[in-house]
Tab-separated table of C-alpha atoms in Angstrom:
chain	number	residue	atom	x	y	z
F	2	MET	CA	70.157	64.420	-35.185
F	3	LYS	CA	69.326	66.503	-38.139
F	4	ARG	CA	72.746	68.220	-37.900
F	5	PHE	CA	74.506	64.769	-37.756
F	6	CYS	CA	72.571	63.550	-40.824
F	7	GLY	CA	73.559	66.617	-42.733
F	8	VAL	CA	77.228	65.925	-42.065
F	9	VAL	CA	76.961	62.382	-43.219
F	10	SER	CA	75.300	63.439	-46.453
F	11	THR	CA	77.990	66.060	-47.166
F	12	VAL	CA	80.839	63.477	-46.705
F	13	LEU	CA	79.154	61.061	-48.973
F	14	TYR	CA	78.658	63.740	-51.574
F	15	LEU	CA	82.328	64.733	-51.470
F	16	ALA	CA	83.630	61.193	-51.523
F	17	VAL	CA	81.553	58.915	-53.798
F	18	PRO	CA	82.818	55.358	-53.207
F	19	ALA	CA	84.977	53.987	-55.962
F	20	PHE	CA	84.881	50.189	-55.583
F	21	ALA	CA	88.091	48.412	-56.581
F	22	GLY	CA	89.971	45.378	-55.490
F	23	PRO	CA	89.070	41.799	-54.659
F	24	GLU	CA	86.026	42.909	-52.559
F	25	GLU	CA	84.469	44.138	-55.771
F	26	ASP	CA	84.338	40.546	-57.195
F	27	LEU	CA	82.627	39.358	-53.953
F	28	PHE	CA	80.111	42.046	-54.222
F	29	GLU	CA	79.386	41.235	-57.923
F	30	THR	CA	78.554	37.700	-56.714
F	31	ALA	CA	76.236	39.165	-53.968
F	32	LYS	CA	74.524	41.365	-56.619
F	33	ILE	CA	73.807	38.506	-58.972
F	34	ILE	CA	72.312	36.475	-56.094
F	35	TYR	CA	70.236	39.407	-54.861
F	36	GLN	CA	68.899	40.063	-58.497
F	37	SER	CA	68.159	36.515	-59.161
F	38	ALA	CA	66.199	36.117	-55.953
F	39	GLU	CA	63.354	38.186	-57.101
F	40	SER	CA	62.157	35.423	-59.431
F	41	GLN	CA	62.362	32.706	-56.805
F	42	PRO	CA	59.672	31.146	-54.523
F	43	PRO	CA	59.661	32.524	-51.017
F	44	ASP	CA	61.664	29.827	-49.294
F	45	LEU	CA	64.435	29.810	-51.892
F	46	ARG	CA	64.413	33.624	-52.010
F	47	ALA	CA	65.113	33.478	-48.262
F	48	MET	CA	68.155	31.317	-48.878
F	49	SER	CA	69.401	33.736	-51.491
F	50	TYR	CA	69.031	36.801	-49.285
F	51	ALA	CA	70.833	34.897	-46.459
F	52	SER	CA	73.685	34.225	-48.864
F	53	VAL	CA	73.834	37.888	-49.808
F	54	GLN	CA	74.050	38.826	-46.150
F	55	GLN	CA	76.922	36.366	-45.517
F	56	ILE	CA	78.964	37.785	-48.468
F	57	LEU	CA	78.428	41.377	-47.159
F	58	HIS	CA	79.607	40.213	-43.701
F	59	GLU	CA	82.760	38.800	-45.378
F	60	ILE	CA	83.463	41.994	-47.151
F	61	VAL	CA	83.214	44.048	-44.041
F	62	ALA	CA	85.377	41.598	-42.091
F	63	ASP	CA	88.047	41.036	-44.702
F	64	TYR	CA	88.174	44.469	-46.256
F	65	PRO	CA	87.188	46.888	-43.477
F	66	ALA	CA	89.150	49.869	-44.953
F	67	SER	CA	87.441	49.700	-48.431
F	68	ASP	CA	84.840	52.159	-49.702
F	69	LEU	CA	82.544	49.171	-50.280
F	70	ALA	CA	82.734	48.113	-46.618
F	71	LEU	CA	81.966	51.709	-45.560
F	72	SER	CA	78.867	51.644	-47.833
F	73	ILE	CA	77.700	48.448	-46.372
F	74	ILE	CA	78.182	49.752	-42.758
F	75	LEU	CA	76.215	52.868	-43.614
F	76	LYS	CA	73.502	50.562	-45.066
F	77	GLU	CA	73.314	52.233	-48.436
F	78	THR	CA	71.656	50.875	-51.584
F	79	ILE	CA	74.704	49.735	-53.542
F	80	ASP	CA	74.149	49.155	-57.297
F	81	GLY	CA	70.566	47.941	-56.534
F	82	VAL	CA	71.380	45.891	-53.424
F	83	ASP	CA	69.307	47.416	-50.628
F	84	VAL	CA	71.469	46.837	-47.526
F	85	ALA	CA	69.221	48.711	-45.235
F	86	ALA	CA	66.236	46.583	-46.237
F	87	LEU	CA	68.293	43.417	-45.523
F	88	GLU	CA	69.199	44.746	-42.187
F	89	ALA	CA	65.600	45.831	-41.422
F	90	ALA	CA	64.411	42.415	-42.228
F	91	ALA	CA	66.956	40.810	-39.858
F	92	ARG	CA	66.048	43.286	-37.070
F	93	ASP	CA	62.403	42.411	-37.453
F	94	GLN	CA	63.327	38.809	-36.823
F	95	ALA	CA	65.709	39.751	-33.959
F	96	ASP	CA	62.813	41.366	-32.123
F	97	ASP	CA	61.206	37.890	-32.112
F	98	SER	CA	64.412	36.067	-30.915
F	99	SER	CA	66.503	36.466	-27.873
F	100	ASP	CA	69.828	35.508	-29.596
F	101	GLY	CA	71.503	36.821	-32.669
F	102	SER	CA	74.627	38.523	-33.993
F	103	ALA	CA	75.567	42.164	-34.392
F	104	SER	CA	74.672	44.176	-37.432
F	105	LEU	CA	77.062	44.422	-40.334
F	106	GLY	CA	80.161	46.435	-39.506
F	107	GLU	CA	79.304	47.002	-35.870
F	108	THR	CA	81.076	44.090	-34.202
F	109	ASP	CA	84.554	43.348	-33.075
F	110	GLU	CA	84.317	40.210	-35.079
F	111	VAL	CA	81.636	39.446	-37.640
F	112	GLY	CA	79.503	36.559	-36.516
F	113	SER	CA	80.794	36.668	-32.991
F	114	GLY	CA	77.522	37.630	-31.439
F	115	GLN	CA	79.288	40.264	-29.263
F	116	SER	CA	77.959	43.808	-30.085
F	117	THR	CA	79.691	47.070	-29.453
F	118	PRO	CA	77.693	50.149	-28.199
F	119	VAL	CA	77.549	52.922	-30.800
F	120	ALA	CA	77.683	56.515	-29.708
F	121	THR	CA	74.917	58.747	-30.877
F	122	PRO	CA	75.416	62.417	-31.851
F	123	ASP	CA	74.045	63.365	-28.384
F	124	GLY	CA	76.722	61.347	-26.656
F	125	ASP	CA	74.548	58.497	-25.505
F	126	ALA	CA	75.779	54.966	-26.032
F	127	THR	CA	73.126	52.758	-27.411
F	128	PRO	CA	73.462	49.116	-28.535
F	129	PRO	CA	73.467	48.624	-32.271
F	130	PRO	CA	70.636	46.835	-34.083
F	131	VAL	CA	71.085	43.033	-33.955
F	132	VAL	CA	70.944	40.767	-36.999
F	133	ALA	CA	69.506	37.370	-36.134
F	134	ALA	CA	71.032	34.181	-37.502
F	135	PRO	CA	68.583	32.223	-39.718
F	136	SER	CA	66.738	29.719	-37.505
F	137	PRO	CA	66.230	26.271	-39.032
F	138	THR	CA	63.137	25.560	-36.946
F	139	GLU	CA	61.128	28.502	-38.296
F	140	THR	CA	58.986	28.495	-41.463
F	141	LEU	CA	57.895	31.186	-43.707
F	142	SER	CA	54.318	30.982	-42.534
F	143	ASP	CA	55.614	31.993	-39.067
F	144	ALA	CA	57.772	34.808	-40.358
F	145	PRO	CA	57.091	38.454	-39.228
F	146	ARG	CA	56.101	40.714	-42.046
F	147	SER	CA	57.354	44.094	-42.956
F	148	ASP	CA	56.767	46.541	-45.946
F	149	ASN	CA	59.524	44.736	-47.788
F	150	GLN	CA	57.990	41.248	-47.956
F	151	ASN	CA	60.675	39.689	-50.104
F	152	VAL	CA	63.678	40.804	-47.929
F	153	THR	CA	61.917	39.938	-44.596
F	154	GLU	CA	61.913	36.274	-45.602
F	155	VAL	CA	65.709	36.211	-45.326
F	156	ALA	CA	65.545	35.261	-41.663
F	157	ASN	CA	63.101	32.403	-42.044
F	158	ILE	CA	64.177	29.323	-44.021
F	159	ASN	CA	62.359	25.999	-44.259
F	160	VAL	CA	64.265	23.069	-42.939
F	161	LEU	CA	65.963	20.833	-45.553
F	162	PRO	CA	66.333	17.160	-44.631
F	163	ALA	CA	69.838	16.144	-43.564
F	164	ALA	CA	72.151	14.475	-46.148
F	165	SER	CA	74.857	11.965	-45.782
F	166	GLN	CA	77.524	10.165	-47.842
F	167	ASP	CA	75.022	7.455	-48.627
F	168	THR	CA	72.250	9.826	-49.829
F	169	GLU	CA	74.714	11.443	-52.188
F	170	LYS	CA	76.068	8.168	-53.359
F	171	ALA	CA	72.554	6.994	-54.142
F	172	MET	CA	72.121	9.874	-56.579
F	173	GLU	CA	75.029	8.408	-58.710
F	174	LEU	CA	76.441	11.759	-59.665
F	175	ASP	CA	78.861	11.688	-62.622
F	176	LYS	CA	81.566	14.237	-63.258
F	177	LYS	CA	79.263	16.421	-65.257
F	178	ALA	CA	76.739	16.549	-62.369
F	179	ILE	CA	79.425	17.394	-59.929
F	180	ARG	CA	80.647	20.262	-62.169
F	181	ASP	CA	77.157	21.570	-62.245
F	182	ILE	CA	77.020	21.540	-58.429
F	183	GLN	CA	80.446	23.109	-58.104
F	184	ALA	CA	79.407	25.895	-60.484
F	185	ARG	CA	76.160	26.508	-58.690
F	186	LEU	CA	77.990	26.772	-55.321
F	187	LEU	CA	80.468	29.204	-56.905
F	188	VAL	CA	77.813	31.566	-58.354
F	189	ILE	CA	75.974	31.972	-54.960
F	190	GLY	CA	79.145	32.782	-53.093
F	191	HIS	CA	80.624	29.422	-51.985
F	192	ASN	CA	83.884	28.685	-53.830
F	193	PRO	CA	84.495	24.988	-54.343
F	194	ASN	CA	88.163	25.775	-55.382
F	195	GLY	CA	87.789	24.547	-58.910
F	196	ILE	CA	85.125	23.203	-61.321
F	197	ASP	CA	86.685	19.898	-62.319
F	198	GLY	CA	84.009	17.300	-61.628
F	199	VAL	CA	85.893	15.958	-58.575
F	200	ALA	CA	84.137	16.342	-55.208
F	201	GLY	CA	87.300	17.042	-53.079
F	202	LYS	CA	87.862	19.020	-49.884
F	203	GLY	CA	87.040	22.387	-51.448
F	204	THR	CA	83.661	21.180	-52.782
F	205	ARG	CA	82.773	19.623	-49.350
F	206	THR	CA	83.702	22.841	-47.671
F	207	ALA	CA	81.522	24.871	-50.070
F	208	ILE	CA	78.618	22.493	-49.570
F	209	ARG	CA	78.923	22.836	-45.736
F	210	ALA	CA	79.023	26.653	-46.109
F	211	TRP	CA	75.807	26.624	-48.151
F	212	GLN	CA	74.101	24.245	-45.756
F	213	ALA	CA	74.967	26.609	-42.858
F	214	VAL	CA	73.269	29.423	-44.783
F	215	VAL	CA	70.105	27.450	-45.526
F	216	GLY	CA	69.840	25.981	-41.983
F	217	ALA	CA	70.585	22.375	-42.938
F	218	ASP	CA	72.939	19.982	-41.120
F	219	GLN	CA	76.377	20.791	-42.277
F	220	THR	CA	77.472	17.356	-43.447
F	221	GLY	CA	79.215	18.362	-46.714
F	222	TYR	CA	77.121	15.930	-48.665
F	223	LEU	CA	73.826	16.415	-50.568
F	224	ASN	CA	70.563	14.586	-51.109
F	225	GLY	CA	67.727	14.907	-53.674
F	226	HIS	CA	65.910	17.640	-51.611
F	227	GLN	CA	69.012	19.704	-51.036
F	228	LEU	CA	70.160	19.432	-54.674
F	229	ALA	CA	66.716	20.605	-55.850
F	230	ALA	CA	66.950	23.556	-53.554
F	231	LEU	CA	70.447	24.463	-54.602
F	232	THR	CA	69.533	24.147	-58.270
F	233	GLU	CA	66.530	26.380	-58.084
F	234	GLN	CA	68.149	28.958	-55.789
F	235	SER	CA	71.233	29.270	-58.156
F	236	GLN	CA	69.618	28.905	-61.596
F	237	SER	CA	69.370	32.631	-62.565
F	238	ALA	CA	72.904	33.349	-61.238
F	239	LEU	CA	74.277	30.369	-63.128
F	240	GLU	CA	72.620	31.452	-66.367
F	241	GLU	CA	74.294	34.821	-65.953
F	242	TRP	CA	77.696	33.247	-65.093
F	243	LEU	CA	77.519	31.006	-68.241
F	244	ARG	CA	77.322	33.963	-70.580
F	245	SER	CA	81.181	34.109	-70.307
F	246	ASP	CA	82.712	31.780	-72.819
F	247	ASP	CA	85.522	30.879	-70.268
F	248	ASN	CA	82.985	29.920	-67.759
F	249	ALA	CA	81.033	27.918	-70.235
F	250	LYS	CA	84.147	25.830	-71.042
F	251	LEU	CA	84.714	25.189	-67.331
F	252	TYR	CA	81.102	24.131	-66.972
F	253	GLU	CA	81.044	21.909	-70.161
F	254	PRO	CA	84.698	21.205	-71.262
F	255	PRO	CA	85.369	20.357	-74.915
F	256	PRO	CA	86.065	16.754	-75.806
F	257	VAL	CA	89.438	15.404	-74.703
F	258	LEU	CA	91.918	15.717	-77.520
F	259	GLU	CA	92.660	12.316	-79.134
F	260	ILE	CA	96.345	11.363	-79.298
F	261	GLY	CA	97.921	9.137	-81.962
F	262	PRO	CA	100.476	9.024	-84.755
F	263	ARG	CA	98.846	11.873	-86.696
F	264	ASN	CA	99.431	14.517	-84.025
F	265	LEU	CA	102.139	13.126	-81.872
F	266	SER	CA	104.564	12.649	-84.875
F	267	GLY	CA	106.332	15.960	-86.052
F	268	ASN	CA	108.529	18.796	-84.559
F	269	TRP	CA	108.145	19.735	-80.894
F	270	ARG	CA	109.822	22.665	-79.131
F	271	TYR	CA	110.775	21.906	-75.516
F	272	THR	CA	112.136	23.655	-72.413
F	273	THR	CA	113.985	21.874	-69.592
F	274	ASN	CA	114.209	23.793	-66.294
F	275	CYS	CA	116.670	22.398	-63.718
F	276	GLY	CA	116.711	23.586	-60.137
F	277	SER	CA	119.551	23.678	-57.599
F	278	ARG	CA	118.837	20.203	-56.404
F	279	SER	CA	118.941	18.613	-59.888
F	280	ARG	CA	121.999	16.771	-61.241
F	281	LEU	CA	122.721	19.592	-63.582
F	282	GLY	CA	122.373	22.423	-60.996
F	283	ARG	CA	120.288	25.446	-61.735
F	284	THR	CA	120.045	25.784	-65.509
F	285	LYS	CA	117.513	26.170	-68.381
F	286	ILE	CA	117.889	24.128	-71.652
F	287	THR	CA	115.808	24.637	-74.778
F	288	GLY	CA	115.760	22.587	-77.963
F	289	THR	CA	113.761	20.787	-80.570
F	290	LEU	CA	112.455	17.195	-80.706
F	291	ALA	CA	111.498	15.496	-83.961
F	292	MET	CA	109.338	12.486	-83.503
F	293	ARG	CA	107.941	9.859	-85.889
F	294	HIS	CA	105.682	6.804	-85.563
F	295	ALA	CA	107.586	3.531	-85.266
F	296	GLY	CA	104.564	1.210	-85.128
F	297	GLY	CA	101.990	0.297	-82.481
F	298	ARG	CA	102.671	2.540	-79.316
F	299	ASN	CA	106.204	3.243	-80.204
F	300	TYR	CA	107.866	6.326	-81.516
F	301	SER	CA	111.445	7.334	-82.319
F	302	GLY	CA	113.217	10.574	-83.102
F	303	THR	CA	116.117	12.952	-82.658
F	304	LEU	CA	116.758	15.767	-80.194
F	305	SER	CA	119.008	18.859	-80.257
F	306	ASN	CA	119.412	21.443	-77.528
F	307	SER	CA	120.870	24.755	-76.611
F	308	GLN	CA	123.837	23.090	-75.074
F	309	GLY	CA	124.967	21.929	-78.609
F	310	LEU	CA	124.063	18.280	-77.731
F	311	ARG	CA	122.196	15.853	-79.933
F	312	GLY	CA	120.594	12.586	-78.981
F	313	ARG	CA	118.447	9.775	-80.303
F	314	VAL	CA	115.012	9.357	-78.755
F	315	SER	CA	112.814	6.300	-78.303
F	316	ALA	CA	109.376	6.711	-76.709
F	317	THR	CA	106.245	4.628	-75.776
F	318	LEU	CA	102.711	6.053	-75.533
F	319	SER	CA	100.329	4.563	-72.987
F	320	GLY	CA	97.001	6.430	-72.942
F	321	ARG	CA	98.138	9.991	-72.375
F	322	SER	CA	101.390	9.045	-70.660
F	323	VAL	CA	104.844	9.032	-72.429
F	324	SER	CA	107.908	7.179	-71.305
F	325	ALA	CA	111.007	8.197	-73.316
F	326	VAL	CA	114.748	7.688	-73.306
F	327	THR	CA	117.230	10.078	-74.983
F	328	ASN	CA	120.676	8.561	-75.639
F	329	PHE	CA	123.326	11.213	-75.928
F	330	GLY	CA	126.188	8.644	-76.516
F	331	LEU	CA	129.037	7.455	-74.264
F	332	LEU	CA	129.961	10.902	-72.957
F	333	ILE	CA	126.606	11.942	-71.537
F	334	GLY	CA	124.697	8.680	-71.381
F	335	LYS	CA	120.994	8.187	-71.279
F	336	VAL	CA	118.357	10.562	-69.824
F	337	LYS	CA	114.870	9.104	-69.113
F	338	LEU	CA	111.601	11.041	-69.171
F	339	LYS	CA	108.193	10.528	-67.675
F	340	ALA	CA	105.503	12.829	-68.984
F	341	ARG	CA	101.859	13.369	-69.807
F	342	ILE	CA	100.020	14.968	-72.734
F	343	ASP	CA	97.394	17.585	-71.731
F	344	ASP	CA	93.739	16.785	-72.316
F	345	TYR	CA	92.894	19.698	-74.472
F	346	SER	CA	96.176	20.761	-76.183
F	347	LEU	CA	99.336	19.276	-77.677
F	348	VAL	CA	101.490	20.042	-74.626
F	349	LEU	CA	103.755	17.428	-72.981
F	350	ARG	CA	104.729	17.936	-69.251
F	351	GLY	CA	106.902	15.853	-67.132
F	352	ARG	CA	110.216	15.288	-65.359
F	353	ASP	CA	113.470	13.623	-66.418
F	354	SER	CA	115.941	11.406	-64.548
F	355	ASN	CA	118.191	14.427	-63.824
F	356	GLY	CA	115.463	15.901	-61.741
F	357	CYS	CA	114.614	18.676	-64.226
F	358	SER	CA	111.054	19.584	-65.331
F	359	PHE	CA	110.162	19.212	-68.958
F	360	TYR	CA	107.730	21.188	-71.117
F	361	ALA	CA	107.107	20.661	-74.820
F	362	SER	CA	104.541	21.910	-77.356
F	363	LYS	CA	103.951	21.611	-81.114
C-alpha cells in the first residue's frame, strides 16, 4: 500500500490539474456554496453541503475526462473544497443506513445506486465506499458525529413541509420576488434558465431539483417555510454573485425606457434580413429611416435603402408596439411592418409582410 501511495503522489506532482472548460464554472458555484455554508445554522448548512455534492457528481458524470473530475475522484481538497471530508461524512451516514449510492466517480452511472468493485494494489476487489442519499426522515439531532462536525451534517436534513401551487399563490409573489428566487436557485447550483421574473418551466425544474436536495416533496412550488430556507441557504452566495454589475442588472433591472415623440423621432439605421422562404429570396437590405411625430400616436417619415429604393412611411405606436406601412409607389407597392421597441434601449425588432426580419436602432 505504501508503494501504491507513492506512485499516486508522484503522478499528481508531475501533472498538477489545470481546470478549464464548462466544468470550471460548475465548480466555482460549488465552491461559493461550500464557503457560504460555514456561516449557516446546522440544518441549512446540511442543505448547502448536499448541493455541493450534487454538483460534484454532475462534474464527474458530465466531464469524466477532465482534470477536475480526476481530482474529485481522488478526493482531493480543491481550492478549499474538502472532497474527502464530504465523502467521509456521507460514509458515516451510510454505515447507519442499508441503502445508498456509490461514491463520487466510482459508479457506472452517478446516482444509479450500483457500485463497481475497485481493485486494490494487492489485487483484491473490494466494494467502494457508499455515499448515502439524504434521508428526509432524519434530523440533525439523530445524526452521527465525526471529527468534521460541519461536513457530517450533509447527510441529515430536517424535513420541510410540502408546498403546492396554492401555497405559492398565497404568497403573492411579484416579478421582483420571482427574480430573487431565480437568482438564489442559480447561485446554489440549480439553473432556472433565466432571471426574468417569470416562473416558467425552467424555474419549476430548478425548484424541484432544490427540493430533491433538501429532502422536500418535489412539487416545483414553494411555501413560506421553503422560501425562508432557500433564502437563508443562498444569502452568502447571492451576495457574492451580486458583486458583478451584469448580475446586479439581471437581479434588479433598470427602469423600462419610456417611449414617445422625443426619442422615437429622428434618424434610425435599419437592416432587413430575408431568408430563402421570403418573397424576396435570400437577401440583406440596409438603409435609413427618418421619422417625425405627426400627432397623438402617429408618426410619418421617409425610408431609403441599399437597393436604391425610397418610400414614404406612416406608423402608429401602441405601448411599445409599432405598426408601420412603407409605400414604395406603383412599381413596388406597400410593405407592412409589425415590430416592438426593446425595454431598455432604442432598438426596434420585427418582421415585415415580405417575411423578412427587421432590426433598427438610433
